[in-house]
Coordinates of C-alpha atoms and ligand atoms in Angstrom, one line a residue:
X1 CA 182.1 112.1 66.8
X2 CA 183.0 111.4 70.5
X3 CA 186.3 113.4 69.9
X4 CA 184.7 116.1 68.1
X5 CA 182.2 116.5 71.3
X6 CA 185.4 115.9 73.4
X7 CA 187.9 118.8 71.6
X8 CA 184.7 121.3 71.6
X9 CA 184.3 120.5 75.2
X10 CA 188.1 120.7 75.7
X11 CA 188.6 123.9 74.4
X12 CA 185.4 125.6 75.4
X13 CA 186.5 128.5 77.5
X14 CA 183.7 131.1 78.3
X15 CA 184.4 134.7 77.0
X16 CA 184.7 136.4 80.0
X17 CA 186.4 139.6 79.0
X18 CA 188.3 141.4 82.3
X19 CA 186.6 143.9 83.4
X20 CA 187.8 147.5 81.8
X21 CA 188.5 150.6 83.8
X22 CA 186.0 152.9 81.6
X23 CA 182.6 154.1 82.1
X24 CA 179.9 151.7 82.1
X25 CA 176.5 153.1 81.4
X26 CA 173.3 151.2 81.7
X27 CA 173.7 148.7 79.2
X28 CA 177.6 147.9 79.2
X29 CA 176.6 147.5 83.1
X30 CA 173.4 145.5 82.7
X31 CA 175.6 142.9 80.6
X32 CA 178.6 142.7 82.8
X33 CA 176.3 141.9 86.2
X34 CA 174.2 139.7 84.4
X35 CA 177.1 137.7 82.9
X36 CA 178.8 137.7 86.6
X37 CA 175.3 136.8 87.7
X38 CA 175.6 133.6 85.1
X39 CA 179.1 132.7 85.5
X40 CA 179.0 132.6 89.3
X41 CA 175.9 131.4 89.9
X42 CA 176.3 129.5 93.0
X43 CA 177.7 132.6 95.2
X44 CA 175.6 136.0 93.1
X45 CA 172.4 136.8 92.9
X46 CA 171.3 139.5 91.0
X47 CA 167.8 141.4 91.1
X48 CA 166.4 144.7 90.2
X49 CA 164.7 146.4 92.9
X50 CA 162.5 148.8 91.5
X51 CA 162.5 151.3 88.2
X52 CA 163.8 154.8 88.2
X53 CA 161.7 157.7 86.5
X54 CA 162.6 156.4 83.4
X55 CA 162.6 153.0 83.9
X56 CA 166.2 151.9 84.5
X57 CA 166.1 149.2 86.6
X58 CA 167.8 149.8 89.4
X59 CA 170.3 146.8 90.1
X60 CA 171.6 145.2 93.4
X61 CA 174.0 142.2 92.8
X62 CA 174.1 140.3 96.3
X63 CA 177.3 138.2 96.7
X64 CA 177.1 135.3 99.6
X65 CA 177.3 131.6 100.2
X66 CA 173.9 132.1 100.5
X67 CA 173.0 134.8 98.1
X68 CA 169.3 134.1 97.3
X69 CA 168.0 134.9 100.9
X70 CA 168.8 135.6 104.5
X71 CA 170.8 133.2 106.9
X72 CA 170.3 133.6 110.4
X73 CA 173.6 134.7 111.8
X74 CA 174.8 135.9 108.8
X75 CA 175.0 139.8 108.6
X76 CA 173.3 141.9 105.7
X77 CA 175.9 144.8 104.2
X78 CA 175.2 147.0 101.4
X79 CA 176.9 149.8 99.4
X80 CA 175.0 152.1 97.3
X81 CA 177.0 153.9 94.6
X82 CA 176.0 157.1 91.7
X83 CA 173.0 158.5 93.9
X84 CA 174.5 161.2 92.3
X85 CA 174.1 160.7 89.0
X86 CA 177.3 163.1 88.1
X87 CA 179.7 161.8 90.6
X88 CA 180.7 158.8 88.9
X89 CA 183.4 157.1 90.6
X90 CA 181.7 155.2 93.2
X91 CA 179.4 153.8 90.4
X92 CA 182.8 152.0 88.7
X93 CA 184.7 151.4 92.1
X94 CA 181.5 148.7 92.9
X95 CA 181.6 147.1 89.8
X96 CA 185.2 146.2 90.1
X97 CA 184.3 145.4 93.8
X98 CA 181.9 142.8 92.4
X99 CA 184.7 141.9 89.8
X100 CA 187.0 141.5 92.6
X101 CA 185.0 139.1 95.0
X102 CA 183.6 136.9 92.6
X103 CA 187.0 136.3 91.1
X104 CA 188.8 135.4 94.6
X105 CA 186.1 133.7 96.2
X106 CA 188.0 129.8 96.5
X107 CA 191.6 132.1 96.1
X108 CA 192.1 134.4 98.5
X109 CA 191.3 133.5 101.8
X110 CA 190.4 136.7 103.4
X111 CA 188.0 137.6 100.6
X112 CA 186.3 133.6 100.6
X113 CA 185.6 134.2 104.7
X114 CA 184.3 137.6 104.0
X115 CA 181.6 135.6 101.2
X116 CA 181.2 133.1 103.7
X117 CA 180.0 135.0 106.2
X118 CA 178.8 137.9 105.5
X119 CA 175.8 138.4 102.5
X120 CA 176.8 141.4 100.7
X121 CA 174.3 143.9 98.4
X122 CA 176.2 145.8 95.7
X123 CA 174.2 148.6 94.0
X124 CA 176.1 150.5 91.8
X125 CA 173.4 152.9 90.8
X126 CA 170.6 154.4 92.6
X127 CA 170.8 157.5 89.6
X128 CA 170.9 155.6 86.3
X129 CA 168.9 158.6 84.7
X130 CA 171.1 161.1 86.6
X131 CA 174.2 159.5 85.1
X132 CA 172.5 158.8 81.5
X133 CA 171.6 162.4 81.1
X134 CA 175.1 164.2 82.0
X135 CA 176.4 165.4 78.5
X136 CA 179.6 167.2 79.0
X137 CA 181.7 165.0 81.9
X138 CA 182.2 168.0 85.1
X139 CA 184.1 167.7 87.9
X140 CA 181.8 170.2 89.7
X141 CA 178.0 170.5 89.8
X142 CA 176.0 169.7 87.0
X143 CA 172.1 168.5 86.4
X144 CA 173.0 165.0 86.5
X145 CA 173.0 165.3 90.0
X146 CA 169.3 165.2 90.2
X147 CA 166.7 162.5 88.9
X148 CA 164.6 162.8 86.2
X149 CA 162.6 164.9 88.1
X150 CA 165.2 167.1 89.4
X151 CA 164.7 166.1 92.8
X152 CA 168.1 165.6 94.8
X153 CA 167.8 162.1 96.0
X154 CA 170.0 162.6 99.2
X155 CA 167.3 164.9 99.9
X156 CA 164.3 162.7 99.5
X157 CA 164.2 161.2 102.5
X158 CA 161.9 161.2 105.8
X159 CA 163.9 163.6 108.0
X160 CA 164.4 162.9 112.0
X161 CA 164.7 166.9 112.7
X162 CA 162.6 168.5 110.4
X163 CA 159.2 168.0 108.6
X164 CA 160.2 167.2 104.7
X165 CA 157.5 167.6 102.5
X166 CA 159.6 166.6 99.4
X167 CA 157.7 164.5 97.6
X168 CA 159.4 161.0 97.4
X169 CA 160.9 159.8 94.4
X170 CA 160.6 156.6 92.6
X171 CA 164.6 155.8 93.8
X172 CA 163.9 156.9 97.1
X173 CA 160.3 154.4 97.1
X174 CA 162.4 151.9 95.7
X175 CA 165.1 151.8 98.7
X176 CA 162.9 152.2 101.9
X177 CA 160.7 149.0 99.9
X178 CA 164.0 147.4 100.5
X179 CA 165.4 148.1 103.5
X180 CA 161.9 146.9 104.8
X181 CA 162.9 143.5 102.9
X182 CA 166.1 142.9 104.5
X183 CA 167.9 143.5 107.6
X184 CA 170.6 145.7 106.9
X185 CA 173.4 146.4 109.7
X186 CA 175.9 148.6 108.0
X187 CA 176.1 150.4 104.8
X188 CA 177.9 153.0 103.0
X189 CA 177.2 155.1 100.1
X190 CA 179.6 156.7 97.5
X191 CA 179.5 160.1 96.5
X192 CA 182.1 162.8 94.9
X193 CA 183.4 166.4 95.2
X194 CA 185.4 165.9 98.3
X195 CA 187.6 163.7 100.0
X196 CA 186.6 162.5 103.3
X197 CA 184.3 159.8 105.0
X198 CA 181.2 161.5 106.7
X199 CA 179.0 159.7 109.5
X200 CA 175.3 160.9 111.1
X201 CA 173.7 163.0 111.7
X202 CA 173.7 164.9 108.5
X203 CA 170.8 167.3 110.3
X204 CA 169.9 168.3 113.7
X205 CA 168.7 169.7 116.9
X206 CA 170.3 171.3 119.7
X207 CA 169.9 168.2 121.8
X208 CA 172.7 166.6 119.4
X209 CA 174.6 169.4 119.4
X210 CA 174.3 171.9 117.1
X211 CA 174.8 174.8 119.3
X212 CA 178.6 173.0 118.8
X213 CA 178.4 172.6 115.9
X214 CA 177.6 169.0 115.3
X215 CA 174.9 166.3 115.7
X216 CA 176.2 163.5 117.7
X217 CA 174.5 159.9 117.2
X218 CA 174.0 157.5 120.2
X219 CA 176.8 155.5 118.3
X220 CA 179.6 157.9 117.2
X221 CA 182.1 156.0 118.6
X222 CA 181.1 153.3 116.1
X223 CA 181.0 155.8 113.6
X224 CA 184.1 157.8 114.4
X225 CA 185.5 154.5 114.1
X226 CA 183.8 153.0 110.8
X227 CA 184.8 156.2 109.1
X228 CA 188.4 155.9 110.1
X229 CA 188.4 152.7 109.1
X230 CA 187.6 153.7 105.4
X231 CA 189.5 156.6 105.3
X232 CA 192.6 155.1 107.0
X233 CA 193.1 152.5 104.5
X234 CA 192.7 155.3 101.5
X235 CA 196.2 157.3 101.7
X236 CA 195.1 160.9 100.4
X237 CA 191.9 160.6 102.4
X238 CA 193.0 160.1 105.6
X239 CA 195.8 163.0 104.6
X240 CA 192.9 165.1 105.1
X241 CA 193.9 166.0 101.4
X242 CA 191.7 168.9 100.4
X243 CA 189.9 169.2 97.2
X244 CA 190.7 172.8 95.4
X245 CA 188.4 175.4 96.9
X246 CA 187.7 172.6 99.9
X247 CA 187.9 171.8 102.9
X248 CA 190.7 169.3 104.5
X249 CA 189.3 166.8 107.1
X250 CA 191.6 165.8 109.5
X251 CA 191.9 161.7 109.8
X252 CA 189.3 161.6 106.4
X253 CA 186.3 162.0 108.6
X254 CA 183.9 164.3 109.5
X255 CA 180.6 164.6 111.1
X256 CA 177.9 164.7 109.0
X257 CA 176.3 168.2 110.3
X258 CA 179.7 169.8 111.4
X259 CA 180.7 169.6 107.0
X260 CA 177.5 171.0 106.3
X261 CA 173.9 170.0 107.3
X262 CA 171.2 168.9 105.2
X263 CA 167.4 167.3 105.2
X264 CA 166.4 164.4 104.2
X265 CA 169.6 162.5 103.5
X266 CA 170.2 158.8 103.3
X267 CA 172.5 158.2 106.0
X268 CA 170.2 159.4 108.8
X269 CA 167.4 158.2 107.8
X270 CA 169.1 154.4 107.4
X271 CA 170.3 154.9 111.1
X272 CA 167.4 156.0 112.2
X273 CA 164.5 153.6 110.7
X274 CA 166.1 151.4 109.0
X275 CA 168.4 149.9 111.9
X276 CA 171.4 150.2 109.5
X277 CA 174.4 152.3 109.9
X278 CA 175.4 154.0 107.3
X279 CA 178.1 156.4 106.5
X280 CA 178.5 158.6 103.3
X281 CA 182.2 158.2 101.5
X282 CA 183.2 161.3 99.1
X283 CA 185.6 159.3 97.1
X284 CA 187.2 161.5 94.6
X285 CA 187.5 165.7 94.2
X286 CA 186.4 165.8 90.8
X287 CA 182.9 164.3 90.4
X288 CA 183.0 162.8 87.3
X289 CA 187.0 162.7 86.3
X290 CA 188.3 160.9 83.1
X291 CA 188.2 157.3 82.3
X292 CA 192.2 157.4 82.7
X293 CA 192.1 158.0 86.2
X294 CA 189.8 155.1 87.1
X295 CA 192.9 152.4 87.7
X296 CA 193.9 154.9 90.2
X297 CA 190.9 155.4 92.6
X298 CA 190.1 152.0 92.3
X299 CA 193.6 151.1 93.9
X300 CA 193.4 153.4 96.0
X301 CA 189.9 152.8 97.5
X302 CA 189.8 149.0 97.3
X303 CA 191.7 148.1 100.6
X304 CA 189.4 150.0 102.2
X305 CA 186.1 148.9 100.3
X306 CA 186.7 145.8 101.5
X307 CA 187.9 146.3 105.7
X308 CA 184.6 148.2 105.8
X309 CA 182.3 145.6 105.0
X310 CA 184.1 143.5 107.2
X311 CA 182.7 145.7 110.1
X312 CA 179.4 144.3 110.2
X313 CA 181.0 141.9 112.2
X314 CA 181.2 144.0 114.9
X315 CA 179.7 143.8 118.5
X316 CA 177.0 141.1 119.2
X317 CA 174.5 139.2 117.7
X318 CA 171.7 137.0 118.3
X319 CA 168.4 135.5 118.9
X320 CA 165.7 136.5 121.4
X321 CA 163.6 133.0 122.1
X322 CA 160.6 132.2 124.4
X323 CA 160.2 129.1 126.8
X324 CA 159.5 126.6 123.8
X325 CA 162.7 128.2 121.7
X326 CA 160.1 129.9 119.4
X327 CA 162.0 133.0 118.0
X328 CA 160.6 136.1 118.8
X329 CA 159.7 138.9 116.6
X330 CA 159.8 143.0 117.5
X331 CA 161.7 142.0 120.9
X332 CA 163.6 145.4 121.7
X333 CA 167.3 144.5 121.8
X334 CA 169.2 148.0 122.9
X335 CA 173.1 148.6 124.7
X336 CA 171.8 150.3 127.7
X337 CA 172.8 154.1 127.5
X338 CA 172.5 154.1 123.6
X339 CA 169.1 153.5 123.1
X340 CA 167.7 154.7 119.5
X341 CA 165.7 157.6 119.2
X342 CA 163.1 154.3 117.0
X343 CA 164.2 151.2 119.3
X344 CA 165.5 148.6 117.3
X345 CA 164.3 145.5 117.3
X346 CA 164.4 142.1 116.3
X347 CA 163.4 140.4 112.9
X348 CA 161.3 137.8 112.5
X349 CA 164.0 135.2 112.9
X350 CA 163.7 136.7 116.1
X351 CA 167.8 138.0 115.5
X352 CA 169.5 141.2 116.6
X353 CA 172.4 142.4 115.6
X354 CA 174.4 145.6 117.2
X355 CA 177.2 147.3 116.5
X356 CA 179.8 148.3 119.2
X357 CA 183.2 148.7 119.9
X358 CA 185.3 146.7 122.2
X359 CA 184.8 146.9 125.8
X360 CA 181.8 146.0 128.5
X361 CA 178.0 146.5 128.2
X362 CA 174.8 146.2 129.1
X363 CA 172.5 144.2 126.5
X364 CA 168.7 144.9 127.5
X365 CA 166.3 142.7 125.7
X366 CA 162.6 143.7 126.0
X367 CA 159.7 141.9 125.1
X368 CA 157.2 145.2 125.1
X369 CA 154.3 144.6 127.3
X370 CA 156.1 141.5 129.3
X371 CA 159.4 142.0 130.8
X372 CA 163.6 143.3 129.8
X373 CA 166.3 141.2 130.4
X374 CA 169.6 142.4 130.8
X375 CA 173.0 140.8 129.7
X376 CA 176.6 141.9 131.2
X377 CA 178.4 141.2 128.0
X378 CA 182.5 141.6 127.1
X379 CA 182.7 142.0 123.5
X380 CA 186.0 141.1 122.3
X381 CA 187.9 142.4 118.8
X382 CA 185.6 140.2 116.6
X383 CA 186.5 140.9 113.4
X384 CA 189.4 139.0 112.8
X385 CA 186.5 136.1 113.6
X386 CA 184.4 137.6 111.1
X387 CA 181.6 137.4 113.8
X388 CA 180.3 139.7 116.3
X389 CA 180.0 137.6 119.3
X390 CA 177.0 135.3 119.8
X391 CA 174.7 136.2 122.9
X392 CA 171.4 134.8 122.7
X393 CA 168.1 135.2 124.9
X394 CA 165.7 132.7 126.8
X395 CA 162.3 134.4 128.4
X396 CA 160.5 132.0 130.6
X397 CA 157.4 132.5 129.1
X398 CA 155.2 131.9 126.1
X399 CA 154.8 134.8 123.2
X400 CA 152.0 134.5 121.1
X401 CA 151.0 138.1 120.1
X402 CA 153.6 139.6 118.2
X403 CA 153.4 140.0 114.7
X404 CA 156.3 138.8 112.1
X405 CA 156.9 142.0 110.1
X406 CA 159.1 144.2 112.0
X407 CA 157.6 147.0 113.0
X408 CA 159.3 150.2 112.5
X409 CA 158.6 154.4 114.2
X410 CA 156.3 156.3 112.0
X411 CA 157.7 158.6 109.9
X412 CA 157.9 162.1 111.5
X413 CA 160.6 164.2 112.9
X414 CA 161.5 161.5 116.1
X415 CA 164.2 164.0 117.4
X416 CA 161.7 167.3 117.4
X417 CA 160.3 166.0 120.7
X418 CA 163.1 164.7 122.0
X419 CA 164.7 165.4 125.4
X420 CA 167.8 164.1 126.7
X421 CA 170.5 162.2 124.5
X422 CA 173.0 160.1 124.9
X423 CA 175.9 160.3 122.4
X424 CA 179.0 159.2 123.1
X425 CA 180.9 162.8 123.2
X426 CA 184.6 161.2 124.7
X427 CA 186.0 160.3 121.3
X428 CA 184.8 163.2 119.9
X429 CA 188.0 164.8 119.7
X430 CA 188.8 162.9 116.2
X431 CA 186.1 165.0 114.5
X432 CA 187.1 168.4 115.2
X433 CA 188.1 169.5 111.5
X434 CA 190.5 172.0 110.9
X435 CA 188.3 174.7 108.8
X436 CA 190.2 176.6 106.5
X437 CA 187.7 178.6 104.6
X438 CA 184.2 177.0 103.7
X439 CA 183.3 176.6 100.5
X440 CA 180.1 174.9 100.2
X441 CA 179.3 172.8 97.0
X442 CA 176.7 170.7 96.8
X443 CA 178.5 167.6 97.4
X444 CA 177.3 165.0 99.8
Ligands
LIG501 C1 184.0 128.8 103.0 O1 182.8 128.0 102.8 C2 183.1 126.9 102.0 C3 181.7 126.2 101.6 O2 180.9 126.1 102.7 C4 184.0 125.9 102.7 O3 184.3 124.8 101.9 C5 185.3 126.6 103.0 O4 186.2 125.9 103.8 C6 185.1 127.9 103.7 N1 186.3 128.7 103.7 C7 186.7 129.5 104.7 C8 188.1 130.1 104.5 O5 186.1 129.6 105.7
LIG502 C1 155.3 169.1 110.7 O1 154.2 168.5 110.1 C2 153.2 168.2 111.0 C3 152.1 167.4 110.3 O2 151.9 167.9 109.0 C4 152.7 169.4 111.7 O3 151.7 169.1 112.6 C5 153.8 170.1 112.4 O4 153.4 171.3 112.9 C6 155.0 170.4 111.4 N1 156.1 170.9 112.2 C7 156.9 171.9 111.8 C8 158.0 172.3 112.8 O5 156.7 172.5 110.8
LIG503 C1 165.3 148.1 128.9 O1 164.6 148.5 127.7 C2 163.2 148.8 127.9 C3 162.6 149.1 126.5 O2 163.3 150.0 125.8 C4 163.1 150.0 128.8 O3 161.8 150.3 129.1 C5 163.8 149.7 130.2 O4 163.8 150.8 131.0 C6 165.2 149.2 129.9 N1 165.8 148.7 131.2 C7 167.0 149.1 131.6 C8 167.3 148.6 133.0 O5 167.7 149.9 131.0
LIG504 C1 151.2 141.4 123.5 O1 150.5 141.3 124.7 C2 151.0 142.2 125.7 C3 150.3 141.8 127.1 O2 149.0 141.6 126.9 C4 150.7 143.6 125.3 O3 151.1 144.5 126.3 C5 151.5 143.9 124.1 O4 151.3 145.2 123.6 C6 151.1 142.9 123.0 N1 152.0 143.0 121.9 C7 151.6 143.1 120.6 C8 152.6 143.2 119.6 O5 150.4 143.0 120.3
LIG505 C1 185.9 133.4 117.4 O1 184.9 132.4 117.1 C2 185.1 131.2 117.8 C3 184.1 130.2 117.2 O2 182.8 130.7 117.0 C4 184.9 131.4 119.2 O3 185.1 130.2 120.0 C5 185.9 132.4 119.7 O4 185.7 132.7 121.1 C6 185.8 133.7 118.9 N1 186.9 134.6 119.2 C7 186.6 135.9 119.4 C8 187.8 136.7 119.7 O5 185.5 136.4 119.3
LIG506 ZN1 176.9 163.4 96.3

């Protein structure tokens, strides 16, 4: 008996078929993130976030030592794939993502410090009905783009320029819900039709530029740099390879507005409200190309999946306490000369994080209604740390009045009655594209 129990034990191996390069629709991907979800328990967590129009649930897989909820210090990352629900690669790139980390967490170093100490959110559809619903595989436009309700969901959002009166999807809901839930620092989200890695604004105002032809954030060094970062490690994107009937980028980026601009995107409205920088990737030229290809783009794109989420450990990091170490909530942390347009603020851990480059600033912490204090600060190349650097701040005084949930700008067009900006324009030579001829799909 005991050696029956022993052999059955002995030889139980748990079927855990590799992960094919084919397309996985909603069921096939249900079943492999659940059984991910069940075989490493201890570093997954995987929950639905909301329904689409039909009911799909909509699933985020978050991979962490901590992957059930927030530690303080420990950046939030998230990539959102298939928004699109006909451009299909991004959706299978982030399920072999989640195949990769799972299954070198313990091996390979790099990856186990990355799952240390960073808490990463892996959605790898935010258009399951999108993607159910395309019949004949296209690599150019097709109806899958849209939800259910035919409404473009990179058009769905709040817009910081212009009024949208789009009426907001059950995706869309579903998303702000949870960037209110967590405290996101940097994101990306995956798209197809183009090769290239495009950072905010996607829409604009002269005061950010557009009589040059761009919309400049605050941050675009940050983002001149995250995009590189992708597109540098990708060797046909960062070619500037361009897609027939395209446009090359040169270095694989592009300003958001300077491709083409658009309302109500993602991306802006992410760096805007949500305090999280996000860039959009176009990861392939055809949209939704054959399953044979799939081996390809994911080794060409995986490199550089993985050095971008190591970029939330950029720039500093923190906690804004009062005189008896109570952390404290909706304290405005800033870099002095790139305030955003919505300040951002702390959480209720009383933590800030913000991204920046290399190099000296000014760190202005403001309790509103009390007092600012201001930090010289040197931040260092941080990433081989896999930490921004640690600054903390002490007010001499008791807080009492501030509420927990972080409050956020109301929803209307911020940048309409804005004045005076201050993007950072001297990098800006990297996103001058060469224009050959315009072609405009709808792509991003
Ligand atoms: C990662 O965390 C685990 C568990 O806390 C620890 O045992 C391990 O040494 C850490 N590895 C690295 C590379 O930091
Ligand atoms: C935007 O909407 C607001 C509120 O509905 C309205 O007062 C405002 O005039 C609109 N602005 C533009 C530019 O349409
Ligand atoms: C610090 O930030 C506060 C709140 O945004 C602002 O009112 C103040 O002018 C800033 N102080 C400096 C010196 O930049
Ligand atoms: C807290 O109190 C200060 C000073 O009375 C006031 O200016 C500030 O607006 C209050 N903050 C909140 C969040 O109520
Ligand atoms: C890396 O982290 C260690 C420990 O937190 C710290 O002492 C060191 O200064 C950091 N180095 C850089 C370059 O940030
Ligand atoms: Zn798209």
């Amino acid at each position: 008996m005991d050696l029956l129990l022993y052999l059955c034990l002995g030889f139980w191996v748990p079927v855990v078929a590799a992960l094919d390069f084919k397309y996985h629709h909603q069921d096939a991907m249900e079943a492999f993130l659940k059984e991910v979800a069940q075989t490493h328990d201890s570093i997954t967590y995987l929950h639905s976030i909301g329904k689409s129009v039909s009911g799909r649930n909509l699933w985020v897989l978050v991979v962490g030592r901590s992957p059930k909820e927030h530690k303080i210090g420990i950046p939030e990352f998230k990539y959102i794939g298939n928004m699109h629900g006909d451009e299909t690669v991004g959706r299978e790139l982030l399920l072999h993502l989640i195949d990769h980390l799972v299954k070198n967490d313990g091996k390979d170093p790099e990856i186990t410090r990355l799952i240390n100490n960073t808490r990463i959110h892996i959605m790898p559809t935010m258009n399951p009905d999108g993607f159910e619903s395309v019949e004949e595989p296209d690599c150019y436009f097709s109806n899958g783009r849209f939800n259910k309700n035919k409404y473009d969901l990179n058009r769905n959002f709040p817009d910081g320029f212009e009024n949208n009166s789009v009426p907001i999807q059950a995706e869309t809901q579903a998303i702000k819900n949870w960037l209110k839930s967590e405290t996101f620092v940097l994101s990306a989200n995956l798209h197809g039709g183009a090769l290239v890695a495009s950072y905010p604004f996607d829409n604009g105002v002269p005061e950010t530029g557009t009589k040059q032809g761009h919309s400049i954030a605050p941050d675009n060094d940050v983002f001149e740099y995250l995009a590189y970062t992708y597109s540098s490690k990708n060797p046909e994107m960062s070619a500037g390879t361009s897609c027939k009937n395209g446009v090359g980028f040169r270095n694989g980026i592009t300003n958001g507005y300077t491709w083409y601009p658009l309302k109500g995107g993602m991306q802006d409205y992410n760096y805007i409200w949500a305090q999280c920088f996000e860039i959009t990737l176009e990861v392939s030229c055809c949209k939704y190309p054959p399953e044979e290809t799939l081996l390809d783009f994911w080794n060409s794109n995986k490199h550089s999946l993985i050095e971008y989420i190591k970029q939330v450990h950029l720039g500093v990091k923190g906690q804004v306490f009062d005189v008896n170490n109570n952390p404290i909530p909706n304290a405005i942390v800033e870099s002095s000369g790139r305030s955003h347009i919505c300040p951002y603020r702390t959480n209720k851990f009383g933590e800030y994080y913000l991204l920046l480059l290399p190099g000296s600033y000014t760190i202005n912490a403001t309790v509103p209604g009390y007092t600012s204090v201001l930090k010289q600060v040197t931040i260092p190349e941080n990433i081989k740390n896999f930490s921004a650097l640690r600054v903390d701040f002490h007010f001499p005084f008791q807080v009492t009045n501030t509420s927990s949930t972080r409050i956020s700008c109301s929803e209307v067009p911020l940048y309409m009655y804005f004045k005076s900006h201050s993007g950072r324009l001297k990098s800006h030579y990297m996103s001058l594209i060469l224009l050959t001829f315009v072609s405009i799909f709808h792509i991003k």
